[in-house]
Short mmCIF file of C-alpha atoms in Angstrom, two decimals:
data_model
loop_
_atom_site.label_atom_id
_atom_site.label_comp_id
_atom_site.label_asym_id
_atom_site.label_seq_id
_atom_site.Cartn_x
_atom_site.Cartn_y
_atom_site.Cartn_z
CA MET A 1 -65.26 36.13 -44.79
CA THR A 2 -67.40 35.53 -47.86
CA ALA A 3 -67.47 37.92 -50.80
CA ALA A 4 -71.02 38.97 -49.85
CA GLN A 5 -69.90 39.77 -46.30
CA ALA A 6 -66.92 41.77 -47.59
CA ASP A 7 -69.16 43.71 -49.98
CA LEU A 8 -71.60 44.46 -47.17
CA ARG A 9 -68.82 45.58 -44.82
CA THR A 10 -67.65 47.99 -47.53
CA GLU A 11 -71.20 49.25 -48.08
CA LEU A 12 -71.84 49.67 -44.36
CA SER A 13 -68.63 51.65 -43.92
CA GLU A 14 -69.97 54.16 -46.45
CA ILE A 15 -73.12 54.93 -44.44
CA PRO A 16 -72.67 58.29 -42.73
CA ASP A 17 -72.53 58.03 -38.95
CA ASP A 18 -75.24 60.67 -38.77
CA VAL A 19 -77.88 58.27 -40.15
CA SER A 20 -79.80 56.61 -37.33
CA VAL A 21 -82.24 53.71 -37.44
CA ASP A 22 -85.21 53.56 -35.07
CA ARG A 23 -88.93 52.82 -34.78
CA PRO A 24 -91.33 54.87 -36.88
CA ALA A 25 -93.87 57.20 -35.31
CA VAL A 26 -97.25 58.18 -36.73
CA ALA A 27 -95.72 61.51 -37.74
CA ASP A 28 -93.45 59.54 -40.14
CA GLY A 29 -96.35 58.09 -42.15
CA ALA A 30 -96.36 60.86 -44.75
CA ALA A 31 -92.62 60.48 -45.31
CA LEU A 32 -93.00 56.71 -45.83
CA TRP A 33 -95.74 57.32 -48.38
CA ARG A 34 -93.54 59.84 -50.24
CA LEU A 35 -90.53 57.51 -50.25
CA ALA A 36 -92.67 54.64 -51.58
CA LYS A 37 -94.12 56.93 -54.27
CA ASP A 38 -90.70 58.30 -55.23
CA SER A 39 -89.13 54.83 -55.38
CA GLY A 40 -90.60 54.14 -58.80
CA THR A 41 -90.73 50.41 -58.04
CA LEU A 42 -92.92 49.86 -54.96
CA ASP A 43 -96.66 49.34 -55.05
CA VAL A 44 -97.80 52.58 -53.42
CA ASN A 45 -100.49 52.13 -50.82
CA SER A 46 -102.80 54.90 -49.62
CA SER A 47 -101.29 57.56 -47.37
CA TYR A 48 -103.74 56.39 -44.72
CA SER A 49 -102.20 52.91 -44.76
CA TYR A 50 -98.72 54.31 -44.03
CA LEU A 51 -100.12 56.29 -41.08
CA LEU A 52 -101.75 53.12 -39.74
CA TRP A 53 -98.57 51.14 -40.38
CA CYS A 54 -96.54 53.58 -38.28
CA ARG A 55 -99.10 53.30 -35.50
CA ASP A 56 -99.94 49.59 -35.50
CA PHE A 57 -96.71 47.99 -36.77
CA ALA A 58 -94.00 50.32 -35.42
CA ALA A 59 -92.56 47.45 -33.37
CA THR A 60 -91.89 45.47 -36.55
CA SER A 61 -90.75 48.34 -38.76
CA VAL A 62 -87.84 50.79 -38.86
CA VAL A 63 -87.03 54.19 -40.30
CA ALA A 64 -83.63 55.70 -41.09
CA ARG A 65 -83.16 59.38 -40.27
CA ASP A 66 -80.48 61.76 -41.43
CA ALA A 67 -78.76 64.29 -39.14
CA ALA A 68 -81.67 66.71 -39.59
CA GLY A 69 -84.16 64.04 -38.48
CA GLU A 70 -85.64 63.57 -41.96
CA VAL A 71 -86.75 60.05 -42.89
CA VAL A 72 -84.43 58.76 -45.65
CA GLY A 73 -85.43 55.11 -45.59
CA PHE A 74 -87.79 52.57 -44.12
CA VAL A 75 -88.53 48.88 -43.78
CA THR A 76 -92.09 47.87 -42.93
CA GLY A 77 -92.96 44.44 -41.68
CA TYR A 78 -95.27 42.44 -39.50
CA VAL A 79 -95.21 39.19 -37.56
CA ARG A 80 -97.38 36.60 -39.26
CA PRO A 81 -100.35 35.79 -37.03
CA ASP A 82 -100.17 32.08 -37.83
CA ARG A 83 -96.36 31.98 -37.47
CA PRO A 84 -95.40 34.19 -34.52
CA ARG A 85 -91.65 33.70 -35.06
CA THR A 86 -91.81 34.78 -38.72
CA LEU A 87 -91.39 38.40 -39.79
CA LEU A 88 -92.80 39.29 -43.20
CA VAL A 89 -91.03 42.32 -44.67
CA TRP A 90 -93.61 44.29 -46.62
CA GLN A 91 -91.65 47.16 -48.17
CA VAL A 92 -88.09 48.52 -48.20
CA ALA A 93 -87.35 52.01 -49.51
CA VAL A 94 -84.32 54.30 -49.47
CA ALA A 95 -84.27 57.91 -50.64
CA ALA A 96 -82.38 58.40 -53.90
CA SER A 97 -79.83 60.57 -52.06
CA HIS A 98 -78.90 57.65 -49.79
CA ARG A 99 -78.97 54.68 -52.18
CA GLY A 100 -75.96 52.50 -52.91
CA ARG A 101 -74.42 52.82 -49.44
CA GLY A 102 -75.84 49.77 -47.68
CA LEU A 103 -78.60 51.58 -45.82
CA ALA A 104 -81.24 48.98 -46.74
CA SER A 105 -79.00 46.21 -45.33
CA ARG A 106 -78.38 48.20 -42.17
CA MET A 107 -82.11 48.78 -41.64
CA LEU A 108 -82.96 45.14 -42.33
CA ASP A 109 -80.30 43.89 -39.90
CA ALA A 110 -81.45 46.34 -37.20
CA LEU A 111 -85.07 45.27 -37.62
CA ALA A 112 -84.25 41.55 -37.55
CA ALA A 113 -82.11 42.01 -34.42
CA ARG A 114 -84.89 43.89 -32.64
CA VAL A 115 -87.63 41.41 -33.57
CA ALA A 116 -85.35 38.47 -32.69
CA GLY A 117 -84.73 39.95 -29.27
CA GLU A 118 -88.35 40.84 -28.59
CA ARG A 119 -90.19 37.94 -30.25
CA GLY A 120 -87.73 35.12 -30.88
CA LEU A 121 -87.62 35.62 -34.64
CA THR A 122 -86.41 32.54 -36.52
CA THR A 123 -87.61 33.21 -40.07
CA LEU A 124 -87.85 36.24 -42.33
CA GLU A 125 -90.09 36.30 -45.40
CA THR A 126 -90.60 38.79 -48.18
CA THR A 127 -92.03 38.78 -51.68
CA ILE A 128 -90.13 40.05 -54.69
CA THR A 129 -91.29 40.42 -58.26
CA PRO A 130 -89.09 38.77 -60.91
CA GLY A 131 -86.44 41.11 -62.24
CA ASN A 132 -86.09 43.17 -59.05
CA THR A 133 -82.41 42.31 -58.75
CA ALA A 134 -81.69 44.94 -56.09
CA SER A 135 -84.19 43.32 -53.71
CA GLU A 136 -83.03 39.84 -54.63
CA ARG A 137 -79.43 40.82 -53.77
CA LEU A 138 -80.52 42.54 -50.54
CA PHE A 139 -82.30 39.46 -49.21
CA ALA A 140 -79.74 36.94 -50.49
CA SER A 141 -76.97 38.87 -48.73
CA PHE A 142 -79.13 39.05 -45.58
CA ALA A 143 -79.46 35.24 -45.64
CA ALA A 144 -75.70 34.84 -46.11
CA ARG A 145 -74.87 37.23 -43.25
CA HIS A 146 -77.21 35.39 -40.92
CA GLY A 147 -76.11 31.88 -41.89
CA ALA A 148 -79.61 31.05 -43.08
CA GLY A 149 -81.07 29.12 -45.95
CA LEU A 150 -83.08 30.84 -48.67
CA GLU A 151 -86.06 29.19 -50.34
CA ARG A 152 -88.14 30.69 -53.15
CA GLU A 153 -91.62 29.85 -54.45
CA VAL A 154 -94.35 31.76 -56.24
CA LEU A 155 -96.76 33.00 -53.58
CA PHE A 156 -99.20 34.85 -55.85
CA ALA A 157 -99.29 34.19 -59.58
CA ALA A 158 -99.87 37.08 -62.00
CA GLU A 159 -103.41 35.95 -62.81
CA GLN A 160 -104.44 36.12 -59.14
CA PHE A 161 -104.30 39.93 -59.10
CA PRO A 162 -107.77 41.33 -59.88
CA ASP A 163 -106.67 44.92 -60.59
CA GLY A 164 -104.87 44.44 -63.87
CA PRO A 165 -101.45 43.30 -64.97
CA HIS A 166 -99.15 42.49 -62.09
CA ASP A 167 -95.98 40.46 -61.99
CA PRO A 168 -96.03 37.35 -59.82
CA GLU A 169 -94.92 37.78 -56.22
CA VAL A 170 -92.19 35.30 -55.34
CA LEU A 171 -91.94 34.41 -51.66
CA HIS A 172 -88.39 34.41 -50.30
CA ARG A 173 -88.22 32.50 -47.00
CA ILE A 174 -85.00 32.95 -45.03
CA GLY A 175 -84.25 30.78 -42.04
CA PRO A 176 -83.53 29.52 -39.62
CA LEU A 177 -81.76 32.69 -38.52
CA THR A 178 -78.68 31.83 -36.49
CA ARG A 179 -76.98 35.20 -35.98
#
C-alpha cells in the first residue's frame, strides 16, 4: 500500500457512516449554490445554473447528505461530447463542517465508479488553478488509487478570460482508469 492509499484509508475511516452519496435532484440546486458560495475558492455560477446542473447532469454528478438529509458536499461533472468516455469534473465542494475527513475523495470515487459502470469511463479531467493545493492533492491521490497516469497542461491562460483577472486553468487528465 502506498502512502497516499494509507492516508486515504485513514481519511475515509473518519467519514461518519451517516453520510451518504447519491445523485442530486433539482431540489438540491440551491444547496449546491450555497456550498459553492461558502467555499471561498470556487467560481460561483448563477443559482439557475446549479438548478439546471441538478436536472441535466445528475447522472454525472453526486451529492453527499448528512443523517438529516442536508447536502454537505457535491461533485459536478459532465461527459465530454467529443470524448464520450471522458468525465470532466467541474466543481467539488464540501461544507466546512465536513472538511478534512476524506469526503471529497469518497464522492469522487463514487462518481467515477458510477460513470465507469454506466458509460465505460476511461479518463477523468478537471481544471485547477495554480496554488489550489487541496484540489491538486485530491486529484493526484485519485490517480494513484486508480492506477492511472496524471498529465497537466494549461487549458486556458489567464489572458483568455474576458471578465478581468483570472488565474490560468490547468487541465489535469487522469487515465487510463484501471480500477
